[in-house]
C-alpha positions as semicolon CSV with decimal commas, in nm:
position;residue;x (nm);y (nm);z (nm)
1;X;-3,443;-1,960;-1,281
2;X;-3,287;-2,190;-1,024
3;X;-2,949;-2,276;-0,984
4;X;-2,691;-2,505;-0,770
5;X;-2,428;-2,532;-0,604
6;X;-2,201;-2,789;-0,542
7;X;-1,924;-2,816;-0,265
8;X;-1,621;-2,998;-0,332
9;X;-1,735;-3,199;0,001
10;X;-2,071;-3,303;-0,209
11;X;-2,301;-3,085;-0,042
12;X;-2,556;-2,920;-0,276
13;X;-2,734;-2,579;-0,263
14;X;-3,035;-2,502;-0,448
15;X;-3,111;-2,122;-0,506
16;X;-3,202;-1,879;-0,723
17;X;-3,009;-1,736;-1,021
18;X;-2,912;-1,402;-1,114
19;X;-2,652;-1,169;-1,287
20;X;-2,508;-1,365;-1,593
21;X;-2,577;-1,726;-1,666
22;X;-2,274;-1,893;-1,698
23;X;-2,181;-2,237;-1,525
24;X;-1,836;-2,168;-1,380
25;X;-1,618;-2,389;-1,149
26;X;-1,381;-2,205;-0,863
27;X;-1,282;-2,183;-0,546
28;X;-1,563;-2,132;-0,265
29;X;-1,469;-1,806;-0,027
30;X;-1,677;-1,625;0,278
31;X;-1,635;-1,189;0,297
32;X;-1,773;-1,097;0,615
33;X;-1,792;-0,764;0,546
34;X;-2,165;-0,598;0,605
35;X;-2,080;-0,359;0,280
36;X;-1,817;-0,305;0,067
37;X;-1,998;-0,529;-0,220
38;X;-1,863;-0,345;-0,524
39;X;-1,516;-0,327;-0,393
40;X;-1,517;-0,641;-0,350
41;X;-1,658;-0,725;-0,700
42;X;-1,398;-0,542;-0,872
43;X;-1,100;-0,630;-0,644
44;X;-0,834;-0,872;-0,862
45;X;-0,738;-1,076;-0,542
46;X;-1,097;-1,231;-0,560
47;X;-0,961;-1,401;-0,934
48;X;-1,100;-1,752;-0,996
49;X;-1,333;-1,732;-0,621
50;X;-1,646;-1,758;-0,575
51;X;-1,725;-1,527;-0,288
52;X;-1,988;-1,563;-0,031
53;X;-2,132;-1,249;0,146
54;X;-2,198;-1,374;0,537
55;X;-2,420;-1,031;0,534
56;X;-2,741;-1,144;0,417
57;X;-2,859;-0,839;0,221
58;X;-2,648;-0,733;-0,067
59;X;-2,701;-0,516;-0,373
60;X;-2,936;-0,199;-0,132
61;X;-2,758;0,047;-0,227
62;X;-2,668;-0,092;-0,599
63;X;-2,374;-0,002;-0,808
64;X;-2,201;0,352;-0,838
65;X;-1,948;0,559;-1,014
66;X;-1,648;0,555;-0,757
67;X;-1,625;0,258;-0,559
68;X;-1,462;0,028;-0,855
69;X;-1,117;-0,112;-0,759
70;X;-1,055;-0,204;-1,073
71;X;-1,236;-0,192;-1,422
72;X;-1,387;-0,532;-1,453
73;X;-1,563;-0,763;-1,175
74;X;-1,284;-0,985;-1,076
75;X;-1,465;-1,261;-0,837
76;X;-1,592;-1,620;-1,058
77;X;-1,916;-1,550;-0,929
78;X;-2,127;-1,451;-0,672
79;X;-2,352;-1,583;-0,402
80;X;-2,616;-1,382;-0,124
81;X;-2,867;-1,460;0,092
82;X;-3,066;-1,226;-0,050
83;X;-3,040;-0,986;-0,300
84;X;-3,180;-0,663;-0,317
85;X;-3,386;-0,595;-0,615
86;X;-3,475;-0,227;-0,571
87;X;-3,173;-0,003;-0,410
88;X;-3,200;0,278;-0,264
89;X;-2,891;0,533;-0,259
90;X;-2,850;0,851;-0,463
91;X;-2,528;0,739;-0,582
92;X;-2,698;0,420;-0,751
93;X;-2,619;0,419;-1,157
94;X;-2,759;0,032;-1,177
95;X;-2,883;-0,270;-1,011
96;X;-2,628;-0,503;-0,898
97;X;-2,776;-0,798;-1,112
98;X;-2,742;-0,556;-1,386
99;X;-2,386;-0,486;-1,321
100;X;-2,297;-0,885;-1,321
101;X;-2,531;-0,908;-1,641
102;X;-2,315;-0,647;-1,838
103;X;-1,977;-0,817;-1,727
104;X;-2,082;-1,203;-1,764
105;X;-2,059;-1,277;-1,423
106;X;-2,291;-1,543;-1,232
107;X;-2,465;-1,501;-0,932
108;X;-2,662;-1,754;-0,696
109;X;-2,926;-1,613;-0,411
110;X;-3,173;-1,757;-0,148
111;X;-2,899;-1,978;-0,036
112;X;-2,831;-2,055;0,337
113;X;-2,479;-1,848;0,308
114;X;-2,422;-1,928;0,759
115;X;-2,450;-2,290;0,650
116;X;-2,223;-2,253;0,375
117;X;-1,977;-2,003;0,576
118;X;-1,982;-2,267;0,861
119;X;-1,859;-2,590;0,653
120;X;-1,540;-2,360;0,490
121;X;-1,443;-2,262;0,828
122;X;-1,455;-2,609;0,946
123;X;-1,328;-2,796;0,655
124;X;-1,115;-2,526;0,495
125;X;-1,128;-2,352;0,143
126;X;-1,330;-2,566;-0,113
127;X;-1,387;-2,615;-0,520
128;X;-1,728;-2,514;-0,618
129;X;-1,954;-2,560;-0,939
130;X;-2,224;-2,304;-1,011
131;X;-2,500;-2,446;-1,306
132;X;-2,830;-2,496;-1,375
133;X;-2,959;-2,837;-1,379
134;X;-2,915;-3,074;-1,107
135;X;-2,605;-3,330;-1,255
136;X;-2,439;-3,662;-1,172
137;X;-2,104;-3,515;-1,322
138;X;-2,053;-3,219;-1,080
139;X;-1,818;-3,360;-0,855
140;X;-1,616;-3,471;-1,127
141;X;-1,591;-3,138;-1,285
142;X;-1,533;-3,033;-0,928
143;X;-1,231;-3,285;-0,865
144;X;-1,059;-3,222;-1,254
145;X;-1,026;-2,837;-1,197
146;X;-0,712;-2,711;-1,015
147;X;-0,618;-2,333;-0,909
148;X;-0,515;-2,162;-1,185
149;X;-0,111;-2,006;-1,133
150;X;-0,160;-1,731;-1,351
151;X;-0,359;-1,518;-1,189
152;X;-0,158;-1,252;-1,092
153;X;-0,054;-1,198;-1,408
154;X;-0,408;-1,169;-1,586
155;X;-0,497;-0,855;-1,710
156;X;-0,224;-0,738;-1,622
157;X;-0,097;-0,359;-1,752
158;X;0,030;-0,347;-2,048
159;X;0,285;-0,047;-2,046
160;X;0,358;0,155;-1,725
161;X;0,158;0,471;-1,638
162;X;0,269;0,764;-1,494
163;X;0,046;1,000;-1,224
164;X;0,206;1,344;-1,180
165;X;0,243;1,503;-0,806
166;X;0,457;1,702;-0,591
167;X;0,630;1,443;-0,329
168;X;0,843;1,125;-0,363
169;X;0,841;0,963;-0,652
170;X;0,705;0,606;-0,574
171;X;0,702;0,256;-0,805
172;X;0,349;0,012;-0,784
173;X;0,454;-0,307;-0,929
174;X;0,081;-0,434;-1,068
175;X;0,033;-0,762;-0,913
176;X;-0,323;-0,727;-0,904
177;X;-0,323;-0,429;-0,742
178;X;-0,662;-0,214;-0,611
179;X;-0,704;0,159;-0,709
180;X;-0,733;0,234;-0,350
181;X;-0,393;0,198;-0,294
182;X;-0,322;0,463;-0,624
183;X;-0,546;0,675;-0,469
184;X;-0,362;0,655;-0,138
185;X;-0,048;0,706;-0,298
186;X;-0,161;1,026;-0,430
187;X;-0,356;1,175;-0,190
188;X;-0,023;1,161;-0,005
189;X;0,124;1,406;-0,297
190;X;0,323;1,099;-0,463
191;X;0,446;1,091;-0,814
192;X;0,342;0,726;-0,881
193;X;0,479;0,514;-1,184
194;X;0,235;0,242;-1,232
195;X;0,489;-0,111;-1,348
196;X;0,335;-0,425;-1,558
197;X;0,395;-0,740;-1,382
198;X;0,687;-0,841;-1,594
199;X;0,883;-0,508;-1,589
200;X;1,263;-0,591;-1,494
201;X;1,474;-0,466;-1,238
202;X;1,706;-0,250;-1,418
203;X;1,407;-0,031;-1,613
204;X;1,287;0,036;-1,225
205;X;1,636;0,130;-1,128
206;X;1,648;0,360;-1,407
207;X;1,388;0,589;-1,289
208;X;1,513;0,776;-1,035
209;X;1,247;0,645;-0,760
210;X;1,272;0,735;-0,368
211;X;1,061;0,399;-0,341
212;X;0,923;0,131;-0,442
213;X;0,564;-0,091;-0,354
214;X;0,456;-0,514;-0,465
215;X;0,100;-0,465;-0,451
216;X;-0,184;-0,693;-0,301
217;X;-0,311;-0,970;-0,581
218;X;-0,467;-1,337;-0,629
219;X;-0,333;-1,680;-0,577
220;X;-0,064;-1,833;-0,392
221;X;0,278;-1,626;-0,344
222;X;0,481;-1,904;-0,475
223;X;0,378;-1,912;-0,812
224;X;0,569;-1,600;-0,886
225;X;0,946;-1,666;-0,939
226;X;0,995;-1,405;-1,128
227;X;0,862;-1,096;-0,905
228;X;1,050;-1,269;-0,561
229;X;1,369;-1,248;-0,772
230;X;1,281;-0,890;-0,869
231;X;1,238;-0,809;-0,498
232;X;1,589;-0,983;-0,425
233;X;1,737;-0,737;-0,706
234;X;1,602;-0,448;-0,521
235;X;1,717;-0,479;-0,192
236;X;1,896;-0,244;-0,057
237;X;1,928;-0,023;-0,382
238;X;1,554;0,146;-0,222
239;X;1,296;0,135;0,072
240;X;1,073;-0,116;-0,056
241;X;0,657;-0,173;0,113
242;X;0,460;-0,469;0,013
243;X;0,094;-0,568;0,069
244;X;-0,092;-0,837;0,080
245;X;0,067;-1,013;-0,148
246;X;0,359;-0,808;-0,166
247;X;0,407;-0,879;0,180
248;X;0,404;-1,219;0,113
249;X;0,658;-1,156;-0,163
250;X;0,927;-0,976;0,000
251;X;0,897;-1,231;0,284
252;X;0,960;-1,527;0,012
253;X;1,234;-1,306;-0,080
254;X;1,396;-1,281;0,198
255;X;1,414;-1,667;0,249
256;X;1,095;-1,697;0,451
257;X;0,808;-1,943;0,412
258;X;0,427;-1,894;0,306
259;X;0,186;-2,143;0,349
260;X;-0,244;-2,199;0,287
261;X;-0,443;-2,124;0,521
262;X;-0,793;-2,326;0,643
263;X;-0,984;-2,048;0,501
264;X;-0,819;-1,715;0,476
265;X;-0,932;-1,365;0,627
266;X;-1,169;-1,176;0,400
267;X;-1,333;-0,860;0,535
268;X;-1,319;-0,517;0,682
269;X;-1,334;-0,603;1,056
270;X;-0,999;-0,773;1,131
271;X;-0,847;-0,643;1,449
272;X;-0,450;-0,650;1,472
273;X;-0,196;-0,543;1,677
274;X;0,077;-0,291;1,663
275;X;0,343;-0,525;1,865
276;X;0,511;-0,175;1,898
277;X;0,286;0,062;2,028
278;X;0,002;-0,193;2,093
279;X;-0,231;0,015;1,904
280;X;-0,509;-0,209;1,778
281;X;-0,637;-0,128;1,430
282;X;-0,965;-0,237;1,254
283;X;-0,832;-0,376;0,892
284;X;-0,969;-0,470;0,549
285;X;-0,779;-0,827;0,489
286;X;-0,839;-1,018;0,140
287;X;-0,601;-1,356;0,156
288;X;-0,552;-1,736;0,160
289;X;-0,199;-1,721;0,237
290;X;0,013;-1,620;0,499
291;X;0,403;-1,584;0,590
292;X;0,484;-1,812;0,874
293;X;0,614;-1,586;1,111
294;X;0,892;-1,799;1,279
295;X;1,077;-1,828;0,960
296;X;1,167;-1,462;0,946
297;X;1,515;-1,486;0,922
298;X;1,742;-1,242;1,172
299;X;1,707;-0,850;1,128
300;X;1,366;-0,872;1,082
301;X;1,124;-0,696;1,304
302;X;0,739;-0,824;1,347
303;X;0,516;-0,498;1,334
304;X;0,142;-0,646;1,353
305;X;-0,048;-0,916;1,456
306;X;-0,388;-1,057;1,398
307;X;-0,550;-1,040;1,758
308;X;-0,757;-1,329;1,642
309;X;-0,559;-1,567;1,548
310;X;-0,226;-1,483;1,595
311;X;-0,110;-1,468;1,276
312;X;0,162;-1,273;1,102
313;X;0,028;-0,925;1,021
314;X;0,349;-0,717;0,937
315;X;0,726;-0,689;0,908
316;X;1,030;-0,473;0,928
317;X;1,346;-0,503;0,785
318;X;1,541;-0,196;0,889
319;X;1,892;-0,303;0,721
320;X;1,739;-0,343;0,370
321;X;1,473;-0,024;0,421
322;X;1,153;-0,298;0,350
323;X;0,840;-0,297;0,506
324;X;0,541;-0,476;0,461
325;X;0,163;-0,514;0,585
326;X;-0,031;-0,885;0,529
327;X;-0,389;-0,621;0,552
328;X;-0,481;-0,362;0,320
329;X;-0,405;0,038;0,512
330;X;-0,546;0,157;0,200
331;X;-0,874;0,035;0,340
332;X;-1,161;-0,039;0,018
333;X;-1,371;-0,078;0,105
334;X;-1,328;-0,073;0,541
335;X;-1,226;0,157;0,819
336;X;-0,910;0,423;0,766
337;X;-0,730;0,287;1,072
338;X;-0,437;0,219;0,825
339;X;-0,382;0,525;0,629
340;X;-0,121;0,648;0,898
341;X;0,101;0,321;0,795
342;X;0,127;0,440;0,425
343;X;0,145;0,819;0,481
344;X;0,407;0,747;0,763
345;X;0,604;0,538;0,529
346;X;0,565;0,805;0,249
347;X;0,712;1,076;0,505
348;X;1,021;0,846;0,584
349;X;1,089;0,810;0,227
350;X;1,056;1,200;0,145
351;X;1,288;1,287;0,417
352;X;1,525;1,017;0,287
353;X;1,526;0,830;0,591
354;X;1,433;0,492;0,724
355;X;1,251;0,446;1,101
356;X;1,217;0,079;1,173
């Protein structure tokens, strides 16, 4: 079955259709990750994106048990150069057009995804419509639909969870957040209270934690009042570690700016800086946004930078015991370079101390 889509710009792409079929309008993405698909698939920053794999052969090694970030696929749909109709792995439970079949999500291969990666870069993050019939009134669905401002708080947990271990006792505040970092948590020996979206800061107080973490999520950092004021309430009362979004968050909170950017970093081969030790790490990044780094306001400490563009990466602030990371240490899928920035934090926390 063909199907096409349309750039916000007016381009049109005719491919083939597979996965659910579903005509959806969203905003156009690039991952340039070579694999990593599934993660990606199930990870709740991708909300309301299309997401185009710049690796053109997805769906080899199909879909598994282990490598969901989250329970449902997350992205608006999907689109490949070419997808794989037989994988091969011994993990494989089920095709990948299977696995968008069973959760209702469209995909779109046999596209030119270098062409495609190549106008975002150079015009910036676009609206997209995915359907099946060629139509005069695309790029006025295209131009009525706006970013949703909810999307950190869809699907969102409903009551708080608690996973039992031996070490500090740590708060995730569920912005959107990835297993990976869960798993992270407690492969570092954490007790780890899992905290809705809307849970106040009095209830987290309450708890008796050693420290507390905003996860990663969707959407622009702004459109959540409500969680920077949280992270203003818990300043200094415990060390506090954001990511991805959460980095974003305590930066907001701190009386920093955020802004969009042309078209993000998405993938699991970002190099950035330690400005400290000038260790460079590989990264796994998922974001649109970005803190603008010379509003920091005094007593705060950059950490990282992105080698490639210079961006923001990572902050300290030693007086109110935060720190925060723009990639993702937990890696999921990418390279482990990171895990040391979580486990070092975790140490700091258990030993009831704070090194900047």
């Amino acid at each position: 079955m063909k199907a096409y889509l349309y750039l916000e710009d007016g381009t049109l792409v005719e491919g083939e259709a597979f996965g659910a079929i579903k005509e959806t309008l969203s905003e156009i993405v690039f991952n340039t990750g070579m694999t990593g698909y599934q993660e990606i698939l199930t990870d709740p920053s991708y909300r309301e994106q299309t997401v185009v794999m710049t690796y053109p052969i997805v769906g080899n090694y199909g879909i598994n048990k282990n490598d969901f970030e989250s329970e449902d696929i997350q992205v608006k749909a999907f689109a490949v150069r070419e997808y794989s109709v037989h994988p091969s792995h011994y993990e494989c439970d089920e095709t990948l057009d299977d696995f968008l079949k069973s959760k209702g999500i469209p995909g779109i291969y046999g596209i030119d995804t270098r062409m495609i990666t190549k106008k975002i870069r150079n015009i910036g993050t676009m609206k997209c419509l995915l359907t099946y019939d060629k139509t005069s009134e695309a790029m006025e669905k295209i131009n009525t639909y706006s970013f949703p401002k909810d999307v950190a708080r869809r699907n969102a947990l409903k009551e708080k969870m608690t996973f039992d271990g031996n070490g500090a006792k740590i708060g995730l505040l569920d912005l959107g957040f990835k297993r990976g970092i869960l798993r992270e948590l407690l492969s570092c020996g954490c007790k780890v209270i899992l905290y809705p979206y809307n849970t106040g800061a009095d209830e987290i107080m309450s708890d008796g934690l050693d420290g507390f973490m905003f996860s990663n999520g969707p959407g622009d950092p702004k459109d959540n009042p409500e969680i920077i004021s949280l992270a203003k309430e818990l300043f200094g009362k415990m060390p506090l570690f954001g990511i991805c979004l959460g980095h974003q968050i305590l930066a907001l909170a701190l009386g920093a700016d955020t802004f969009k950017m042309k078209f993000g970093h998405r993938g699991s081969n970002h190099p950035v800086i330690n400005l400290k030790s000038q260790k460079v790490l590989i990264s796994s990044q998922n974001h649109g946004y970005e803190v603008d780094g010379r509003s920091l306001p005094e007593g705060t400490v950059k950490t990282y930078e992105n080698i490639n563009d210079g961006t923001l990466e990572g902050f300290d602030h030693p007086g109110l015991k935060i720190k925060a990371v723009q990639f993702h240490p937990e890696e999921g899928p990418g390279p482990v370079d990171g895990h040391e920035i979580i486990a070092g934090w975790i140490n700091n926390v258990k030993d009831d101390e704070y090194n900047a």
